[in-house]
PDB file of C-alpha atoms and ligand atoms in Angstrom:
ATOM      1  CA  UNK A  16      28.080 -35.573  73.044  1.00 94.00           C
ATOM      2  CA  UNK A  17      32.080 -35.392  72.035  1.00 97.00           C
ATOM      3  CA  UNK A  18      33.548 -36.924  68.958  1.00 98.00           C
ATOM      4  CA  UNK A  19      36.991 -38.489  68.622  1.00 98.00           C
ATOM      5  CA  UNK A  20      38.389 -38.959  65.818  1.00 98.00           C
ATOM      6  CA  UNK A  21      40.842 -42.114  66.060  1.00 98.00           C
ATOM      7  CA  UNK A  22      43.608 -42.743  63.418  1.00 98.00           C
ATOM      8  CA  UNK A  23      41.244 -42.152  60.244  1.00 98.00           C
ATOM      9  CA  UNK A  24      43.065 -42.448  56.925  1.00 98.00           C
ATOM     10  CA  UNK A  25      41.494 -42.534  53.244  1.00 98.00           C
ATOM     11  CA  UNK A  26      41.966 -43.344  49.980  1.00 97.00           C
ATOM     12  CA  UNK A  27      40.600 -43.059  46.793  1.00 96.00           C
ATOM     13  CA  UNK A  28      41.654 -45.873  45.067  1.00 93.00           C
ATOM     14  CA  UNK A  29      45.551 -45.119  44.870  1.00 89.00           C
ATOM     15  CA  UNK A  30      45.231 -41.658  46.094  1.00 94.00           C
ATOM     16  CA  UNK A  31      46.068 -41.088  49.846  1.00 96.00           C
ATOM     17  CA  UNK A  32      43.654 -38.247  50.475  1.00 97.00           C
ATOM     18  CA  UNK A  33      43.672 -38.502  55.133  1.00 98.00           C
ATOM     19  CA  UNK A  34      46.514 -39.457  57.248  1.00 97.00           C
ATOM     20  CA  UNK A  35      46.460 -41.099  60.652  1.00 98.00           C
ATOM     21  CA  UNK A  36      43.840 -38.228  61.491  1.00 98.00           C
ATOM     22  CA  UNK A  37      43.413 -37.698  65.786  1.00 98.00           C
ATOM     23  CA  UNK A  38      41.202 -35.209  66.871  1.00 98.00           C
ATOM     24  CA  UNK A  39      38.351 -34.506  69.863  1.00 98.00           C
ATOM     25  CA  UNK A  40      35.589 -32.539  69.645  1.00 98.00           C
ATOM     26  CA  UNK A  41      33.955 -31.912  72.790  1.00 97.00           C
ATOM     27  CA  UNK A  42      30.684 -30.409  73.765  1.00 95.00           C
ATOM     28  CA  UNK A  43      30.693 -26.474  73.168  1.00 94.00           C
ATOM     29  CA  UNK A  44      33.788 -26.310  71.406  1.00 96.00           C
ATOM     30  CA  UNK A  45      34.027 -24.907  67.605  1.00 97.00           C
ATOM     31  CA  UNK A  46      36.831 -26.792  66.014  1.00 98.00           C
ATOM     32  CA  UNK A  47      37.842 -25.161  62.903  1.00 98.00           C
ATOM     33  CA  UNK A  48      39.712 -27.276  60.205  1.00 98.00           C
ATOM     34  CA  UNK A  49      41.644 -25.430  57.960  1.00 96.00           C
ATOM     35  CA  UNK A  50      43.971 -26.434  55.219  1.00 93.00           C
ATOM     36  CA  UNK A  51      45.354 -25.975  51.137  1.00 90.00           C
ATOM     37  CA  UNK A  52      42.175 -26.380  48.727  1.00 89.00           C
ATOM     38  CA  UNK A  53      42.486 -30.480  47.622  1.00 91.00           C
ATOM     39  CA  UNK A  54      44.071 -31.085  51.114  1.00 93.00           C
ATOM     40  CA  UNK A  55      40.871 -33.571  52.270  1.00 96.00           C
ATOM     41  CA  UNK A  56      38.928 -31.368  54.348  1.00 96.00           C
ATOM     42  CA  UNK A  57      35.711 -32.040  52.742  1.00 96.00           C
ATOM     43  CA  UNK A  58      36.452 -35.553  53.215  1.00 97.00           C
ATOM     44  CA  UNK A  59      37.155 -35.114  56.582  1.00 97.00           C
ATOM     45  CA  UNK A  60      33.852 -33.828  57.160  1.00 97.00           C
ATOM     46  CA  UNK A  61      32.125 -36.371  55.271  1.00 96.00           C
ATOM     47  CA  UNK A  62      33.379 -39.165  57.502  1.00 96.00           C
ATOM     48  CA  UNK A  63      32.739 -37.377  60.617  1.00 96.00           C
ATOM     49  CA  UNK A  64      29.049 -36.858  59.441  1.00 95.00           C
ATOM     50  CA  UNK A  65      29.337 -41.061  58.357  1.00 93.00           C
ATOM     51  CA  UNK A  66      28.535 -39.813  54.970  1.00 93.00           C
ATOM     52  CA  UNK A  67      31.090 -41.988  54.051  1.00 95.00           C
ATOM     53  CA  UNK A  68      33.447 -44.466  55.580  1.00 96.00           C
ATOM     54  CA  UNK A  69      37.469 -44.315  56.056  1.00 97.00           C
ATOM     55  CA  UNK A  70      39.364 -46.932  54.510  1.00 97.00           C
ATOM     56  CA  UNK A  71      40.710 -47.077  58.523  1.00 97.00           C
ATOM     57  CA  UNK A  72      40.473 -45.896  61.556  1.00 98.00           C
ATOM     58  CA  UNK A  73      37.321 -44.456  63.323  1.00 97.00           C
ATOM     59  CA  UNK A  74      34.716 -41.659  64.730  1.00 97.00           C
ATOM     60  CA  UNK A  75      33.713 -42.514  67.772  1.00 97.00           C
ATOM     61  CA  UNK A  76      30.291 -40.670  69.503  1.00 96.00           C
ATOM     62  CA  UNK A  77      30.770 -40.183  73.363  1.00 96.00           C
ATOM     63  CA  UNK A  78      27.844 -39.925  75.442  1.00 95.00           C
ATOM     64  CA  UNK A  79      24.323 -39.353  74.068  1.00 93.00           C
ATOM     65  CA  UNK A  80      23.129 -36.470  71.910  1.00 92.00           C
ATOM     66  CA  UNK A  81      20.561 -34.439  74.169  1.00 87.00           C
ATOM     67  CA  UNK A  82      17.388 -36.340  74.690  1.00 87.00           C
ATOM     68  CA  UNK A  83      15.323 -33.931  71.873  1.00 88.00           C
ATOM     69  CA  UNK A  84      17.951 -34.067  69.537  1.00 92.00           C
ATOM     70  CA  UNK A  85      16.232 -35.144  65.992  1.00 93.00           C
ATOM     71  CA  UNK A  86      19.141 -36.023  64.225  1.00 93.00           C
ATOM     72  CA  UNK A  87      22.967 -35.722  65.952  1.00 94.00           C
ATOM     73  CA  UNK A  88      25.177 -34.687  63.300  1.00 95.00           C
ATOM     74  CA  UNK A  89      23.976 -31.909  60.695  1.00 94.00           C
ATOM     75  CA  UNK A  90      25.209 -30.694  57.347  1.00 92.00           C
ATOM     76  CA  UNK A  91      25.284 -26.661  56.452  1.00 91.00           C
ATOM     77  CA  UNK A  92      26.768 -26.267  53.124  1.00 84.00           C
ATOM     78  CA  UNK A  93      28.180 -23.986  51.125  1.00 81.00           C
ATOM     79  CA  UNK A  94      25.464 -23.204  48.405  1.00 80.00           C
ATOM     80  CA  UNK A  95      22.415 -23.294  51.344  1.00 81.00           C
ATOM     81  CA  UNK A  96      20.501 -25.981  49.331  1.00 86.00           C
ATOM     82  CA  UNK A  97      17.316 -24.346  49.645  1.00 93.00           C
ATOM     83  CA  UNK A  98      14.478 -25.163  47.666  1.00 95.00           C
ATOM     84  CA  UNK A  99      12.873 -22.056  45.883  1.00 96.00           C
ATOM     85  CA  UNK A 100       9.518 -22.835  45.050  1.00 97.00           C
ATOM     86  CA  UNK A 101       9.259 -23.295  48.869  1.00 97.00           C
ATOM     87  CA  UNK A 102       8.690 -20.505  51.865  1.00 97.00           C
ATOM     88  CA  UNK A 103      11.415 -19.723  54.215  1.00 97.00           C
ATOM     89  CA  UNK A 104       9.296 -21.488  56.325  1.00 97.00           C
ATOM     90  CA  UNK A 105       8.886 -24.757  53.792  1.00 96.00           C
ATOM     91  CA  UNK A 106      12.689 -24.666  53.540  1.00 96.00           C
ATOM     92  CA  UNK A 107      13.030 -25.155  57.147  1.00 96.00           C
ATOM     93  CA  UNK A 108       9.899 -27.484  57.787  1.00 95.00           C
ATOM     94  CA  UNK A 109      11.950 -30.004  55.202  1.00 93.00           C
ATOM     95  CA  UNK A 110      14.323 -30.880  57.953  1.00 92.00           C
ATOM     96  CA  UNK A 111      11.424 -31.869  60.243  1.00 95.00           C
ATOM     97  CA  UNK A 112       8.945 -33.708  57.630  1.00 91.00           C
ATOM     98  CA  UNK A 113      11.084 -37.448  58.494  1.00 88.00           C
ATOM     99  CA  UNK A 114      10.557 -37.399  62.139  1.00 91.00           C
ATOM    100  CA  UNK A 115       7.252 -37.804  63.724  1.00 90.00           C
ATOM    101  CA  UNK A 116       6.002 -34.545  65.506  1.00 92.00           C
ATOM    102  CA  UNK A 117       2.520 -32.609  65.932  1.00 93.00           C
ATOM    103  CA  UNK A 118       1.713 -30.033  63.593  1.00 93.00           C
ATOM    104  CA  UNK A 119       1.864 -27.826  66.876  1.00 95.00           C
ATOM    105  CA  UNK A 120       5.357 -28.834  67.835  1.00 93.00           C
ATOM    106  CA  UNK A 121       6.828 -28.263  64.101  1.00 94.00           C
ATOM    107  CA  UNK A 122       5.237 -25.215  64.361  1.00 95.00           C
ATOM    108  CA  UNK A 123       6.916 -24.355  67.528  1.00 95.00           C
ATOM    109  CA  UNK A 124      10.594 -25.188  66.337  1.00 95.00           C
ATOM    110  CA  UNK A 125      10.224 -23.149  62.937  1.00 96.00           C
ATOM    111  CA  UNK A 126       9.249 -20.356  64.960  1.00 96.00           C
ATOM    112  CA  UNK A 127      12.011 -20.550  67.787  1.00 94.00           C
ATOM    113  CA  UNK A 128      14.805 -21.121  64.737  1.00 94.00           C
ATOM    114  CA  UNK A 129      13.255 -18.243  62.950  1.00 95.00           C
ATOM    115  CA  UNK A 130      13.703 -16.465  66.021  1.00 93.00           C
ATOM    116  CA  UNK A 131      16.815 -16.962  66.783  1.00 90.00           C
ATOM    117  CA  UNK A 132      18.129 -16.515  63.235  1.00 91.00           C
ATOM    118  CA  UNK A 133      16.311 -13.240  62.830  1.00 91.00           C
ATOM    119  CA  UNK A 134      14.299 -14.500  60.071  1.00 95.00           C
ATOM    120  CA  UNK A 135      10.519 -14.110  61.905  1.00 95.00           C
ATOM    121  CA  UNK A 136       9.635 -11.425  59.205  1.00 97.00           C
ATOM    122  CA  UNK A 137      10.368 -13.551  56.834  1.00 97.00           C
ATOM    123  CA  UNK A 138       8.156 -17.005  57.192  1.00 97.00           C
ATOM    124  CA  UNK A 139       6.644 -16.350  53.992  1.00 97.00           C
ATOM    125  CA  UNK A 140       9.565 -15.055  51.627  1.00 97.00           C
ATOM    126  CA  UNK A 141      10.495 -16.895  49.185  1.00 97.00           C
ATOM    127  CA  UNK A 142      14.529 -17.800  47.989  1.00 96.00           C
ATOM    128  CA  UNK A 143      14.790 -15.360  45.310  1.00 96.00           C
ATOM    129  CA  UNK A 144      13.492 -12.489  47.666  1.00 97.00           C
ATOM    130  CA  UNK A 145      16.286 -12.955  50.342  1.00 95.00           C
ATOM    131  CA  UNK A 146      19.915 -12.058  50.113  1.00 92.00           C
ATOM    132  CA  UNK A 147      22.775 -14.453  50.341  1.00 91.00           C
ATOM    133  CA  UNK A 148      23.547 -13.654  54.137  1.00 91.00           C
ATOM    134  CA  UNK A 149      19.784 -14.090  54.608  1.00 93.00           C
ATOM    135  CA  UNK A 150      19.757 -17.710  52.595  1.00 94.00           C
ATOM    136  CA  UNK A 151      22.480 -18.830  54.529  1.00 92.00           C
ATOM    137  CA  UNK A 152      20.473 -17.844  57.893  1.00 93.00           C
ATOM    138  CA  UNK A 153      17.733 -20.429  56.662  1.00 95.00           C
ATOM    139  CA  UNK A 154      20.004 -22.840  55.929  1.00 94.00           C
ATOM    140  CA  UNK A 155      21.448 -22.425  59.629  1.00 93.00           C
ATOM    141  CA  UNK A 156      17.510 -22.386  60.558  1.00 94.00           C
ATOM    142  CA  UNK A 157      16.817 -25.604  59.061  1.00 95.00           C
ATOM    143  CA  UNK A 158      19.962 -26.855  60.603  1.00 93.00           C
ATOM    144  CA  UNK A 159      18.979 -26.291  63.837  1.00 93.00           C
ATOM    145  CA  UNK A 160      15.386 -27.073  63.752  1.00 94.00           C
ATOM    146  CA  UNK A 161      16.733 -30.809  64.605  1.00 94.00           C
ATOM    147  CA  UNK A 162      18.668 -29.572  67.653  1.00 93.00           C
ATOM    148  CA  UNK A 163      22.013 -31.672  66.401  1.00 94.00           C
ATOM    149  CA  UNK A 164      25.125 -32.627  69.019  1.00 94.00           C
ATOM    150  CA  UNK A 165      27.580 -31.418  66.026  1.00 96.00           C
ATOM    151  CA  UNK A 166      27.111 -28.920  63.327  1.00 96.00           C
ATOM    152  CA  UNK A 167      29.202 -30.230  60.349  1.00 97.00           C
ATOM    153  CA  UNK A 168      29.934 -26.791  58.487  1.00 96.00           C
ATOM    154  CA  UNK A 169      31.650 -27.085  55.294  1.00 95.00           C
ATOM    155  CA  UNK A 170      32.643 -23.651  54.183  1.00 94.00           C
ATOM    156  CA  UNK A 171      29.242 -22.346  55.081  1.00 92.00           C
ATOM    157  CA  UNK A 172      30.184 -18.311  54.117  1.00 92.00           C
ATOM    158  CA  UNK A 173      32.403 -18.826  50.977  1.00 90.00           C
ATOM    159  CA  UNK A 174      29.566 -18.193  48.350  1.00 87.00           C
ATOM    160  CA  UNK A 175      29.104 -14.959  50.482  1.00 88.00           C
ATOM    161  CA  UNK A 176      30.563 -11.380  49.581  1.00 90.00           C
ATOM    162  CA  UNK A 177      33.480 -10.110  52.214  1.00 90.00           C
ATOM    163  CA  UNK A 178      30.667  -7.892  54.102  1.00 90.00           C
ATOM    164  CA  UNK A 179      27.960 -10.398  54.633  1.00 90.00           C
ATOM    165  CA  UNK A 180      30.189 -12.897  55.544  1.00 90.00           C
ATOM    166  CA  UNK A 181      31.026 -10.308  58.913  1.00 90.00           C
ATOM    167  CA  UNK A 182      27.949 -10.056  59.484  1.00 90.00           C
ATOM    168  CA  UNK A 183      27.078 -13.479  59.607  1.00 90.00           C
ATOM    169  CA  UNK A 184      30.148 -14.370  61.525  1.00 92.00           C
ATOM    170  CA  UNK A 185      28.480 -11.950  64.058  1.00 92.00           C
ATOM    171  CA  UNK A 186      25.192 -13.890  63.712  1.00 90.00           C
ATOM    172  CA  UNK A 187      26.921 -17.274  64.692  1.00 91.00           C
ATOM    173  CA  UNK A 188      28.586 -15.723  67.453  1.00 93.00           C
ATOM    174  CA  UNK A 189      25.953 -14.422  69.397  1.00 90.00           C
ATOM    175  CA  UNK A 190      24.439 -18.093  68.651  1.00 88.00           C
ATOM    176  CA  UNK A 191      27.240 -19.628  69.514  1.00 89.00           C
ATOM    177  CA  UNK A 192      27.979 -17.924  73.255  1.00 86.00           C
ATOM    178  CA  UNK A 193      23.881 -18.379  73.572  1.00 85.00           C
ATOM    179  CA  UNK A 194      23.434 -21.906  72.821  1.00 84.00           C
ATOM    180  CA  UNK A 195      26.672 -23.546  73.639  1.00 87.00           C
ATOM    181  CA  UNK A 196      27.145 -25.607  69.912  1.00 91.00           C
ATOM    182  CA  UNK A 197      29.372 -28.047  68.758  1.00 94.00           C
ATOM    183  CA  UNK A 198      30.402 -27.756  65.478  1.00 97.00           C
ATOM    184  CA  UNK A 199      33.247 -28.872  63.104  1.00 98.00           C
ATOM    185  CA  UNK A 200      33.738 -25.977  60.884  1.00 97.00           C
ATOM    186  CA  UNK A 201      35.480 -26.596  57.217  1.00 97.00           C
ATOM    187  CA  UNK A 202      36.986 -23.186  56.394  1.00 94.00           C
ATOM    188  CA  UNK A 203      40.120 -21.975  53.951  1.00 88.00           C
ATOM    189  CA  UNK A 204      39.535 -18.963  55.320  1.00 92.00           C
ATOM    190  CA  UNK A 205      41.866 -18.172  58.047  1.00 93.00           C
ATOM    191  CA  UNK A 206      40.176 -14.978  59.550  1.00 92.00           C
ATOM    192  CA  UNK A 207      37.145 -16.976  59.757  1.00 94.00           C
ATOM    193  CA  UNK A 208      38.792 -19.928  61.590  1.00 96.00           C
ATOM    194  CA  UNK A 209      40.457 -16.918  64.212  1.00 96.00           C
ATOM    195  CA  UNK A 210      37.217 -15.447  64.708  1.00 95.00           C
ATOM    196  CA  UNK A 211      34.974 -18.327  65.252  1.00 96.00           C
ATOM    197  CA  UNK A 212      37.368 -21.277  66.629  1.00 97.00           C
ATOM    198  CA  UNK A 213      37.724 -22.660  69.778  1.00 97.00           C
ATOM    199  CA  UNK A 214      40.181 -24.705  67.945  1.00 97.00           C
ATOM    200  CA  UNK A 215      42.061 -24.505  64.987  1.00 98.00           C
ATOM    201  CA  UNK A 216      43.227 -27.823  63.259  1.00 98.00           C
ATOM    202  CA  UNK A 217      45.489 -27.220  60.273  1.00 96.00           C
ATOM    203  CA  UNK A 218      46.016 -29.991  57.619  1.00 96.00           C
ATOM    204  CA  UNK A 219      48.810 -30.700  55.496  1.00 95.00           C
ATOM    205  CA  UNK A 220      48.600 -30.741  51.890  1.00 93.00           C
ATOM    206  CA  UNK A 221      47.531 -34.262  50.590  1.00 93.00           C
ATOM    207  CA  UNK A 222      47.871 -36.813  52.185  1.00 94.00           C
ATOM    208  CA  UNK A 223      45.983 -34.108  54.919  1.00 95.00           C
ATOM    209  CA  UNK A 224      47.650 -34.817  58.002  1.00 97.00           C
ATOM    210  CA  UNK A 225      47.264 -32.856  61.078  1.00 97.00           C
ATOM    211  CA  UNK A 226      50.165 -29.789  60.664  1.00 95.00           C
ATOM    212  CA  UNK A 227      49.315 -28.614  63.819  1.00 95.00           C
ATOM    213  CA  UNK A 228      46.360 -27.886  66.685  1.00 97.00           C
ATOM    214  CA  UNK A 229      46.072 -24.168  67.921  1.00 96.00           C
ATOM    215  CA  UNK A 230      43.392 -23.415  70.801  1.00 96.00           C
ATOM    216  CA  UNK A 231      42.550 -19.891  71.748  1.00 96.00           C
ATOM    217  CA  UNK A 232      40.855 -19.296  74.949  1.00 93.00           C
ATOM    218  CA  UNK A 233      39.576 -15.919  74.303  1.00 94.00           C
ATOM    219  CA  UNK A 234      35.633 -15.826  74.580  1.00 93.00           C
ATOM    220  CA  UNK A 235      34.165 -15.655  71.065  1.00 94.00           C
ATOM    221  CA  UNK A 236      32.034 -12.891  71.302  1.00 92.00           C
ATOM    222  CA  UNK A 237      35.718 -10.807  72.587  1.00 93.00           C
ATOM    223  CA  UNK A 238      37.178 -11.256  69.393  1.00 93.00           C
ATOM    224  CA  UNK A 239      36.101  -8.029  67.826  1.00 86.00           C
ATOM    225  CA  UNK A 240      38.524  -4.841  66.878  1.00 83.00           C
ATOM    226  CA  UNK A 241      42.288  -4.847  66.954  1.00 87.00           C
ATOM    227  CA  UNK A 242      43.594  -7.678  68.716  1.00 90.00           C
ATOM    228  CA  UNK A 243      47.386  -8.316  68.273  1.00 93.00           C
ATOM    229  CA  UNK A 244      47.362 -12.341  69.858  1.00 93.00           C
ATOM    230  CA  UNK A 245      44.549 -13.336  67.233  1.00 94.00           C
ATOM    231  CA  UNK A 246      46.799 -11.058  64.780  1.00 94.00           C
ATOM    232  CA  UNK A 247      49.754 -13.358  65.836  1.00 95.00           C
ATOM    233  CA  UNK A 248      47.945 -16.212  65.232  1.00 95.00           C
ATOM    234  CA  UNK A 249      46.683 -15.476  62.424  1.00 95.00           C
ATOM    235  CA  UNK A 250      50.037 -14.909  60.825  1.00 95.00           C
ATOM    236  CA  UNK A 251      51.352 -18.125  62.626  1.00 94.00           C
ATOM    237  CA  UNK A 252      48.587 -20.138  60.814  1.00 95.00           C
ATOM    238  CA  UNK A 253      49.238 -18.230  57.163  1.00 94.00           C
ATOM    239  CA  UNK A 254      52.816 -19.421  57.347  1.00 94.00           C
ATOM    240  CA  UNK A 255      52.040 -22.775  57.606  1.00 92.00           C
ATOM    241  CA  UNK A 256      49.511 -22.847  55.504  1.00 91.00           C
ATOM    242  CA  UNK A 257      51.349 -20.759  52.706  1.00 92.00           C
ATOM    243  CA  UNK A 258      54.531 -23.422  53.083  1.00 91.00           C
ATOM    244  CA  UNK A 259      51.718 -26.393  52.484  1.00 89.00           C
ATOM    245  CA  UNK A 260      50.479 -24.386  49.376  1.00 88.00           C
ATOM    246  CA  UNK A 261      53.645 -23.894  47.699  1.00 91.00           C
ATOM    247  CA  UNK A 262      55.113 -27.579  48.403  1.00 89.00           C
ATOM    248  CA  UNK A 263      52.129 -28.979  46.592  1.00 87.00           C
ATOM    249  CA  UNK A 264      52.790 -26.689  43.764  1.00 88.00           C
ATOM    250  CA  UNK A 265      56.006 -27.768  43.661  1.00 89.00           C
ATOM    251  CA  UNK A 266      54.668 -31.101  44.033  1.00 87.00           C
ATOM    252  CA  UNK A 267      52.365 -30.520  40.600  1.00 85.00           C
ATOM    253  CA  UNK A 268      55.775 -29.720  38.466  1.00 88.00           C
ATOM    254  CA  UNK A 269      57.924 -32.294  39.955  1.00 89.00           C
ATOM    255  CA  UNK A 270      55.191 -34.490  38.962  1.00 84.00           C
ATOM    256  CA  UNK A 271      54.710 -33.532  35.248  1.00 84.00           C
TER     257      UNK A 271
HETATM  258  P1  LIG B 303      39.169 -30.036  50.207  1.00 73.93           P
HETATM  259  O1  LIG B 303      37.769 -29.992  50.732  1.00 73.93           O
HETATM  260  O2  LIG B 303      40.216 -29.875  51.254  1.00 73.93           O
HETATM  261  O3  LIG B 303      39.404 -29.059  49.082  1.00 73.93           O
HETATM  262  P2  LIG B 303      38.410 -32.702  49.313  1.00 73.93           P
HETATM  263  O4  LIG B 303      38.153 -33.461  50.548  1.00 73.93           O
HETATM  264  O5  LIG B 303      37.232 -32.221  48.552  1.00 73.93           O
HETATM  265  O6  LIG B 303      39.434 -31.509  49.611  1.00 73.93           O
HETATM  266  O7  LIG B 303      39.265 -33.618  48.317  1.00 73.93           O
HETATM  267  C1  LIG B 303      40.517 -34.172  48.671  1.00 73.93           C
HETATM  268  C2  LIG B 303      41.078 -34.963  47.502  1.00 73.93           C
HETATM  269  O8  LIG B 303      40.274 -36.109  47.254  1.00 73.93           O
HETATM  270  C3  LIG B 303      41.097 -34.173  46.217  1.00 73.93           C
HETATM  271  O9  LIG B 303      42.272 -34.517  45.511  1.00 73.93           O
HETATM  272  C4  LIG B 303      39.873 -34.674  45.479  1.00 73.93           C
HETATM  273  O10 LIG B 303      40.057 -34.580  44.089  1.00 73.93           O
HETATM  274  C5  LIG B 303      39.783 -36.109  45.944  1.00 73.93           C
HETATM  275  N1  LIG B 303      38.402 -36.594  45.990  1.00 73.93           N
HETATM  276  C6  LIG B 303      37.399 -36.039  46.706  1.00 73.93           C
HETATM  277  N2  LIG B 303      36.271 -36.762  46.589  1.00 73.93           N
HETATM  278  C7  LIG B 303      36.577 -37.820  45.779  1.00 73.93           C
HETATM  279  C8  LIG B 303      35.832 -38.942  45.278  1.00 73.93           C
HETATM  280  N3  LIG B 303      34.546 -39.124  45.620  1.00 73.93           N
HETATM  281  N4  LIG B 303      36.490 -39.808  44.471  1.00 73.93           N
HETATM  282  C9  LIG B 303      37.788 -39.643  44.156  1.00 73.93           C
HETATM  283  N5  LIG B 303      38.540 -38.616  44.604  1.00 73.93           N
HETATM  284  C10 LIG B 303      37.949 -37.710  45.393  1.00 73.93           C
HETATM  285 MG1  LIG B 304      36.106 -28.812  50.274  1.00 73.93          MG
END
């Protein structure tokens, strides 16, 4: 299933937040959306997730999410959202517990997506005996126990420190290249958005407007070590980004 996003704008009342937004997300591609903090890429999500509506335009679903899909477009957040007077294993059954499947075949997914997030040894553990990295690999569990079309990733390694945030990048790599996801990954974090991106969308301040589209072709799981075009890149994106940054600033003292 590929998204396409078609013309959406927003407002909040009087404040513009998205402008004239065009994007596609196809099948297998991580598209990484970065952009100032207050820019609208939280919003963004949102309406791509039809958490909420934009005041115009539209997200249009092409073809159908694969025929065992539970539930097409899924959140990871930020701060997990895990429940901790439940298991690892609780955590991830609460995806599951709307949809009606055997007690065999729940069983089945929370063992494959404990499996493939390297969190088998840990059914039983509870919250507060995991580390951050590890929370966030339940979180990822729970989000694919539904098999969704389109991750919807809003800053999903932010609350982590510098080192498990590597690590986990790692982890969603070798996912990635194994499973062939879709995601739409909310990051300010511009060696994140170089590592994991198929392609990079970078917003304006507000009104967020699309600044400019970058697509790397390298493979994922070759974008390890030294690498002087990602370096490039990266330094292409920081200068517009860093221009966006400082206008609004400006913007904030013109405005007082
Ligand atoms: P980002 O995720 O890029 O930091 P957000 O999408 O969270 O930006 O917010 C964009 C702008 O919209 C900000 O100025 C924010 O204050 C405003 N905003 C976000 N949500 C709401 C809301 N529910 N009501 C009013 N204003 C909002
Ligand atoms: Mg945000």
């Amino acid at each position: 299933m590929d998204l396409s996003l078609r013309h959406i704008t927003h407002r909040y009342d009087e404040v513009e937040v998205l402008r004239d937004i065009n994007l596609e997300i196809k099948q297998g591609q991580i598209v990484c959306i970065i952009g100032p903090s207050g820019c609208g890429k939280s919003t963004l999500l949102r309406m791509i997730g039809g958490l909420e509506r934009p005041t115009s335009g539209e997200v249009l679903q092409i073809g159908e999410p694969p025929a065992d899909c539970l539930n097409p477009l899924t959140y990871i957040f930020q701060d997990f959202a895990l429940l901790p007077w439940r298991t690892v294993e609780g955590n991830v059954s609460l995806a599951l517990e709307d949809h009606a499947l055997s007690a065999t075949m729940r069983e089945e997914i929370i063992a494959d997506v404990l499996a493939r997030t390297k969190l088998a040894d840990f059914r039983t553990a509870y919250p507060r005996q995991l580390s951050g990295g590890m929370k966030q690999r339940v979180a990822i569990a729970r989000a694919l126990s539904v098999r969704p079309a389109v991750l919807l990733m809003d800053e999903p390694l932010s609350a982590l420190d510098s080192q498990t945030r590597e690590l986990l990048m790692d982890d969603l790599v070798d996912l990635w290249e194994k499973e062939n996801y879709t995601a739409a990954y909310v990051t300010h974090n511009l060696a994140e958005a170089v590592r994991l991106g198929h392609k990079i969308v970078v917003l304006s301040r507000r009104p967020g407007e699309i600044r400019d589209i970058v697509e790397i072709d390298m493979p994922l799981s070759a974008r390890t070590g030294e690498n002087s075009e990602l370096e490039s890149i990266q330094k292409r994106l920081w200068t517009l980004m860093r221009d966006e940054a400082r206008a609004a600033d400006r913007e904030l003292l013109d405005a007082r």
